[in-house]
Structures are given as C-alpha cells and as structure tokens.
Amino acid sequence: MSAERLVCFAHGKESGPWGTKITRLADVARARGFEVMSPDYTGTHDPHERVRMLRVLAPTARHLVLVGSSMGGYVSAMACAALKPSALFLMAPALYFPGWDEEPTGIPERSCVVHGWNDDIVPVDRAQRFAQEYGSELHLLHSGHTLNDQLPILSFLLDRMLEAVTSSPRP
C-alpha cells in the first residue's frame, strides 16, 4: 500500500488487527488525514515470521508511521530498517526476549514508547532500555500490559506524534 500519509498498525500476539486500541488509534490517525492499515498476523505466533510478513507487505508513504503493541511493537521496531518510517509508536513493546532479542536498527529519530508500570507480560525495563538506546520519548503509566485503560493518553500521544510528522519536512 502506498499513500501520502499512512499509519500501519501491528497487533500483539494474542489480539487481532482491529482490537480496542487499534480501532481507537485508527480513528485518531484518520482524523489527522492518515490512511490506516492493520495486517492480520493471527496465523502465526512467530515474531520473525510477522516481521517478514510486514516487510513483504512493504507499506510506503511520504509520511509512514509504524505503530505496534506488544509483539507488534517488536514487529514494528524490527521492520524500521527496511521500511524507513517517519515515526515509530510502541506500546508495551515485547523487545529483548530470548530467541528474539536482536537489537532493532533504522529506528527513526521520532519515536515514542508507552509502557505500563504494572505490565506482567513485558518487563518495564525493556521499554526503558529501548528508549535510552534510541533517545525515544518514554511514558510510563499506571497500567498493565494491554494499556486499554489508557486510551485517552494513548490517543493524545499518537495525535501529537502525527501532528509533528506532518508539520516537518520529509523528502
């Protein structure tokens, strides 16, 4: 898919392409004039296969924003080198797990990580490590892994990122 402005979502291991968070955040993206896509990765729990699927899909846009939740955060981060997004928005990213602990590359300068202090699936130090390594904006919230109780702040943060993406020049 190619567009002027595109947000590409990557859902988590146990969720689907149009869960609560993605549906809400897709509305935010559309309100900012972005097209949205959310590939269905439910056919595999293999994070490397999901990264391969996203790379094959090869979404392109003048302003491409990758958004990932949990394992989708891993998928989005690992696809950055190939897809070269304008921005990256990660929610409780499942990074640095044994077997899929490689360091992502090509992370855009504009990146944001949101994680719950009470996440019992992905330790908060993974988000902190990523944010420190890449100079990402980091928001730690009183929430668990899904962050579904934080939809207003997630919407605000994504909206702010999309506004910044479209107001800065990009070749």
PDB file of C-alpha atoms in Angstrom:
ATOM      1  CA  MET A   1       0.000   0.000   0.000  1.00  0.00           C
ATOM      2  CA  SER A   2       1.296   3.442  -0.900  1.00  0.00           C
ATOM      3  CA  ALA A   3      -0.155   6.714   0.340  1.00  0.00           C
ATOM      4  CA  GLU A   4       0.814  10.264   1.220  1.00  0.00           C
ATOM      5  CA  ARG A   5       0.130   9.620   4.924  1.00  0.00           C
ATOM      6  CA  LEU A   6      -0.140   6.109   6.326  1.00  0.00           C
ATOM      7  CA  VAL A   7      -0.259   4.566   9.788  1.00  0.00           C
ATOM      8  CA  CYS A   8       0.485   0.843   9.792  1.00  0.00           C
ATOM      9  CA  PHE A   9      -0.531  -0.987  12.959  1.00  0.00           C
ATOM     10  CA  ALA A  10       0.902  -4.269  14.240  1.00  0.00           C
ATOM     11  CA  HIS A  11      -1.189  -6.071  16.841  1.00  0.00           C
ATOM     12  CA  GLY A  12       0.039  -8.241  19.688  1.00  0.00           C
ATOM     13  CA  LYS A  13       0.468 -11.996  19.893  1.00  0.00           C
ATOM     14  CA  GLU A  14      -2.970 -12.808  21.304  1.00  0.00           C
ATOM     15  CA  SER A  15      -5.002  -9.928  19.871  1.00  0.00           C
ATOM     16  CA  GLY A  16      -6.244  -9.167  16.381  1.00  0.00           C
ATOM     17  CA  PRO A  17      -5.860  -6.467  13.759  1.00  0.00           C
ATOM     18  CA  TRP A  18      -8.849  -4.415  14.918  1.00  0.00           C
ATOM     19  CA  GLY A  19      -8.810  -4.704  18.708  1.00  0.00           C
ATOM     20  CA  THR A  20      -9.805  -1.950  21.114  1.00  0.00           C
ATOM     21  CA  LYS A  21      -6.549   0.043  20.985  1.00  0.00           C
ATOM     22  CA  ILE A  22      -6.023  -0.163  17.252  1.00  0.00           C
ATOM     23  CA  THR A  23      -9.619   0.770  16.491  1.00  0.00           C
ATOM     24  CA  ARG A  24      -9.391   3.841  18.740  1.00  0.00           C
ATOM     25  CA  LEU A  25      -5.972   4.887  17.451  1.00  0.00           C
ATOM     26  CA  ALA A  26      -7.038   4.355  13.834  1.00  0.00           C
ATOM     27  CA  ASP A  27      -9.781   6.936  14.418  1.00  0.00           C
ATOM     28  CA  VAL A  28      -7.125   9.370  15.686  1.00  0.00           C
ATOM     29  CA  ALA A  29      -5.000   8.737  12.584  1.00  0.00           C
ATOM     30  CA  ARG A  30      -7.924   9.196  10.200  1.00  0.00           C
ATOM     31  CA  ALA A  31      -8.851  12.468  11.929  1.00  0.00           C
ATOM     32  CA  ARG A  32      -5.305  13.668  11.121  1.00  0.00           C
ATOM     33  CA  GLY A  33      -5.733  12.737   7.454  1.00  0.00           C
ATOM     34  CA  PHE A  34      -3.840   9.437   7.537  1.00  0.00           C
ATOM     35  CA  GLU A  35      -4.871   6.259   5.820  1.00  0.00           C
ATOM     36  CA  VAL A  36      -4.652   3.263   8.107  1.00  0.00           C
ATOM     37  CA  MET A  37      -3.854  -0.404   7.701  1.00  0.00           C
ATOM     38  CA  SER A  38      -3.673  -3.212  10.214  1.00  0.00           C
ATOM     39  CA  PRO A  39      -2.407  -6.508   8.814  1.00  0.00           C
ATOM     40  CA  ASP A  40      -3.714  -9.725  10.323  1.00  0.00           C
ATOM     41  CA  TYR A  41      -0.899 -11.708  11.940  1.00  0.00           C
ATOM     42  CA  THR A  42      -3.131 -14.169  13.787  1.00  0.00           C
ATOM     43  CA  GLY A  43      -1.943 -17.038  11.557  1.00  0.00           C
ATOM     44  CA  THR A  44       1.416 -17.174  13.313  1.00  0.00           C
ATOM     45  CA  HIS A  45       2.868 -16.539  16.773  1.00  0.00           C
ATOM     46  CA  ASP A  46       6.405 -16.430  15.348  1.00  0.00           C
ATOM     47  CA  PRO A  47       7.663 -12.844  15.678  1.00  0.00           C
ATOM     48  CA  HIS A  48      10.249 -13.307  12.913  1.00  0.00           C
ATOM     49  CA  GLU A  49       7.531 -14.506  10.517  1.00  0.00           C
ATOM     50  CA  ARG A  50       5.425 -11.470  11.393  1.00  0.00           C
ATOM     51  CA  VAL A  51       8.362  -9.158  10.623  1.00  0.00           C
ATOM     52  CA  ARG A  52       8.839 -10.968   7.299  1.00  0.00           C
ATOM     53  CA  MET A  53       5.128 -10.551   6.501  1.00  0.00           C
ATOM     54  CA  LEU A  54       5.287  -6.797   7.170  1.00  0.00           C
ATOM     55  CA  ARG A  55       8.412  -6.406   5.050  1.00  0.00           C
ATOM     56  CA  VAL A  56       6.740  -8.274   2.169  1.00  0.00           C
ATOM     57  CA  LEU A  57       3.659  -6.102   2.534  1.00  0.00           C
ATOM     58  CA  ALA A  58       6.052  -3.137   2.267  1.00  0.00           C
ATOM     59  CA  PRO A  59       3.751  -0.247   3.145  1.00  0.00           C
ATOM     60  CA  THR A  60       5.125   3.029   1.799  1.00  0.00           C
ATOM     61  CA  ALA A  61       4.151   6.624   2.248  1.00  0.00           C
ATOM     62  CA  ARG A  62       5.735  10.022   2.303  1.00  0.00           C
ATOM     63  CA  HIS A  63       4.740  10.048   5.980  1.00  0.00           C
ATOM     64  CA  LEU A  64       4.762   6.415   7.176  1.00  0.00           C
ATOM     65  CA  VAL A  65       4.177   5.808  10.882  1.00  0.00           C
ATOM     66  CA  LEU A  66       4.570   2.329  12.341  1.00  0.00           C
ATOM     67  CA  VAL A  67       2.539   1.587  15.472  1.00  0.00           C
ATOM     68  CA  GLY A  68       2.945  -1.642  17.399  1.00  0.00           C
ATOM     69  CA  SER A  69       1.614  -3.176  20.576  1.00  0.00           C
ATOM     70  CA  SER A  70       3.374  -5.958  22.496  1.00  0.00           C
ATOM     71  CA  MET A  71       4.720  -8.434  19.909  1.00  0.00           C
ATOM     72  CA  GLY A  72       3.541  -5.914  17.327  1.00  0.00           C
ATOM     73  CA  GLY A  73       5.979  -3.475  18.923  1.00  0.00           C
ATOM     74  CA  TYR A  74       8.779  -5.914  18.195  1.00  0.00           C
ATOM     75  CA  VAL A  75       7.491  -6.354  14.629  1.00  0.00           C
ATOM     76  CA  SER A  76       7.287  -2.593  14.030  1.00  0.00           C
ATOM     77  CA  ALA A  77      10.718  -1.896  15.528  1.00  0.00           C
ATOM     78  CA  MET A  78      12.389  -4.699  13.578  1.00  0.00           C
ATOM     79  CA  ALA A  79      10.819  -3.534  10.303  1.00  0.00           C
ATOM     80  CA  CYS A  80      12.173   0.016  10.617  1.00  0.00           C
ATOM     81  CA  ALA A  81      15.434  -0.666   8.786  1.00  0.00           C
ATOM     82  CA  ALA A  82      13.558  -1.962   5.730  1.00  0.00           C
ATOM     83  CA  LEU A  83      10.547   0.378   5.742  1.00  0.00           C
ATOM     84  CA  LYS A  84      12.224   3.624   6.867  1.00  0.00           C
ATOM     85  CA  PRO A  85       9.217   5.146   8.668  1.00  0.00           C
ATOM     86  CA  SER A  86       8.936   8.809   9.597  1.00  0.00           C
ATOM     87  CA  ALA A  87       7.991   7.796  13.138  1.00  0.00           C
ATOM     88  CA  LEU A  88       7.567   4.805  15.427  1.00  0.00           C
ATOM     89  CA  PHE A  89       4.971   4.494  18.215  1.00  0.00           C
ATOM     90  CA  LEU A  90       5.341   1.482  20.514  1.00  0.00           C
ATOM     91  CA  MET A  91       3.008   0.307  23.275  1.00  0.00           C
ATOM     92  CA  ALA A  92       4.375  -2.270  25.754  1.00  0.00           C
ATOM     93  CA  PRO A  93       6.843  -3.474  23.113  1.00  0.00           C
ATOM     94  CA  ALA A  94       7.888  -7.107  23.518  1.00  0.00           C
ATOM     95  CA  LEU A  95      11.578  -6.495  22.921  1.00  0.00           C
ATOM     96  CA  TYR A  96      14.697  -8.354  24.093  1.00  0.00           C
ATOM     97  CA  PHE A  97      13.111 -11.765  24.740  1.00  0.00           C
ATOM     98  CA  PRO A  98      15.310 -14.869  24.382  1.00  0.00           C
ATOM     99  CA  GLY A  99      15.195 -16.060  20.786  1.00  0.00           C
ATOM    100  CA  TRP A 100      14.096 -12.660  19.535  1.00  0.00           C
ATOM    101  CA  ASP A 101      16.445 -10.383  21.378  1.00  0.00           C
ATOM    102  CA  GLU A 102      18.291  -8.803  18.469  1.00  0.00           C
ATOM    103  CA  GLU A 103      18.705  -5.049  18.512  1.00  0.00           C
ATOM    104  CA  PRO A 104      16.474  -3.204  16.027  1.00  0.00           C
ATOM    105  CA  THR A 105      18.090  -0.862  13.522  1.00  0.00           C
ATOM    106  CA  GLY A 106      16.875   2.079  11.492  1.00  0.00           C
ATOM    107  CA  ILE A 107      14.780   3.483  14.337  1.00  0.00           C
ATOM    108  CA  PRO A 108      13.553   6.935  13.265  1.00  0.00           C
ATOM    109  CA  GLU A 109      14.506   9.992  15.251  1.00  0.00           C
ATOM    110  CA  ARG A 110      10.843  10.488  16.120  1.00  0.00           C
ATOM    111  CA  SER A 111       9.922   7.539  18.315  1.00  0.00           C
ATOM    112  CA  CYS A 112       7.730   7.094  21.366  1.00  0.00           C
ATOM    113  CA  VAL A 113       7.339   4.232  23.827  1.00  0.00           C
ATOM    114  CA  VAL A 114       4.396   3.850  26.223  1.00  0.00           C
ATOM    115  CA  HIS A 115       4.521   1.133  28.880  1.00  0.00           C
ATOM    116  CA  GLY A 116       2.592   0.191  31.996  1.00  0.00           C
ATOM    117  CA  TRP A 117       4.358   0.067  35.341  1.00  0.00           C
ATOM    118  CA  ASN A 118       2.256  -2.991  36.224  1.00  0.00           C
ATOM    119  CA  ASP A 119       2.902  -4.922  32.997  1.00  0.00           C
ATOM    120  CA  ASP A 120       3.107  -8.606  33.954  1.00  0.00           C
ATOM    121  CA  ILE A 121       3.939  -9.777  30.395  1.00  0.00           C
ATOM    122  CA  VAL A 122       6.755  -7.475  29.241  1.00  0.00           C
ATOM    123  CA  PRO A 123       9.010  -6.084  31.980  1.00  0.00           C
ATOM    124  CA  VAL A 124       9.117  -2.285  32.032  1.00  0.00           C
ATOM    125  CA  ASP A 125      12.916  -2.303  31.820  1.00  0.00           C
ATOM    126  CA  ARG A 126      12.611  -3.430  28.162  1.00  0.00           C
ATOM    127  CA  ALA A 127      10.873  -0.170  27.293  1.00  0.00           C
ATOM    128  CA  GLN A 128      13.393   1.813  29.292  1.00  0.00           C
ATOM    129  CA  ARG A 129      16.308   0.065  27.561  1.00  0.00           C
ATOM    130  CA  PHE A 130      14.876   0.758  24.104  1.00  0.00           C
ATOM    131  CA  ALA A 131      14.071   4.395  24.899  1.00  0.00           C
ATOM    132  CA  GLN A 132      17.522   5.007  26.314  1.00  0.00           C
ATOM    133  CA  GLU A 133      19.255   3.322  23.362  1.00  0.00           C
ATOM    134  CA  TYR A 134      17.349   5.323  20.735  1.00  0.00           C
ATOM    135  CA  GLY A 135      16.576   8.557  22.581  1.00  0.00           C
ATOM    136  CA  SER A 136      12.871   7.786  22.370  1.00  0.00           C
ATOM    137  CA  GLU A 137      10.185   9.635  24.223  1.00  0.00           C
ATOM    138  CA  LEU A 138       9.148   7.346  27.118  1.00  0.00           C
ATOM    139  CA  HIS A 139       5.852   7.382  29.018  1.00  0.00           C
ATOM    140  CA  LEU A 140       5.390   5.042  31.986  1.00  0.00           C
ATOM    141  CA  LEU A 141       1.782   4.804  33.081  1.00  0.00           C
ATOM    142  CA  HIS A 142      -0.074   3.227  35.970  1.00  0.00           C
ATOM    143  CA  SER A 143      -1.440   0.384  33.879  1.00  0.00           C
ATOM    144  CA  GLY A 144      -0.937  -3.221  32.909  1.00  0.00           C
ATOM    145  CA  HIS A 145       0.162  -4.830  29.671  1.00  0.00           C
ATOM    146  CA  THR A 146      -2.825  -4.067  27.453  1.00  0.00           C
ATOM    147  CA  LEU A 147      -2.924  -0.337  28.259  1.00  0.00           C
ATOM    148  CA  ASN A 148      -6.630  -0.457  27.334  1.00  0.00           C
ATOM    149  CA  ASP A 149      -7.431   1.660  30.388  1.00  0.00           C
ATOM    150  CA  GLN A 150      -5.176   4.384  28.974  1.00  0.00           C
ATOM    151  CA  LEU A 151      -6.890   5.050  25.636  1.00  0.00           C
ATOM    152  CA  PRO A 152      -7.199   8.824  26.162  1.00  0.00           C
ATOM    153  CA  ILE A 153      -3.465   9.296  26.805  1.00  0.00           C
ATOM    154  CA  LEU A 154      -2.508   6.867  24.002  1.00  0.00           C
ATOM    155  CA  SER A 155      -4.768   8.820  21.643  1.00  0.00           C
ATOM    156  CA  PHE A 156      -3.248  12.117  22.768  1.00  0.00           C
ATOM    157  CA  LEU A 157       0.323  10.874  22.339  1.00  0.00           C
ATOM    158  CA  LEU A 158      -0.302   9.399  18.883  1.00  0.00           C
ATOM    159  CA  ASP A 159      -2.168  12.512  17.762  1.00  0.00           C
ATOM    160  CA  ARG A 160       0.733  14.684  18.911  1.00  0.00           C
ATOM    161  CA  MET A 161       3.195  12.485  17.027  1.00  0.00           C
ATOM    162  CA  LEU A 162       1.133  12.561  13.823  1.00  0.00           C
ATOM    163  CA  GLU A 163       0.855  16.333  14.020  1.00  0.00           C
ATOM    164  CA  ALA A 164       4.637  16.592  14.367  1.00  0.00           C
ATOM    165  CA  VAL A 165       5.232  14.178  11.488  1.00  0.00           C
ATOM    166  CA  THR A 166       3.112  16.152   9.063  1.00  0.00           C
ATOM    167  CA  SER A 167       4.436  19.539  10.119  1.00  0.00           C
ATOM    168  CA  SER A 168       8.075  18.666   9.479  1.00  0.00           C
ATOM    169  CA  PRO A 169       9.530  18.382   6.018  1.00  0.00           C
ATOM    170  CA  ARG A 170      10.415  14.936   4.666  1.00  0.00           C
ATOM    171  CA  PRO A 171      11.768  14.150   1.226  1.00  0.00           C
TER     172      PRO A 171
END
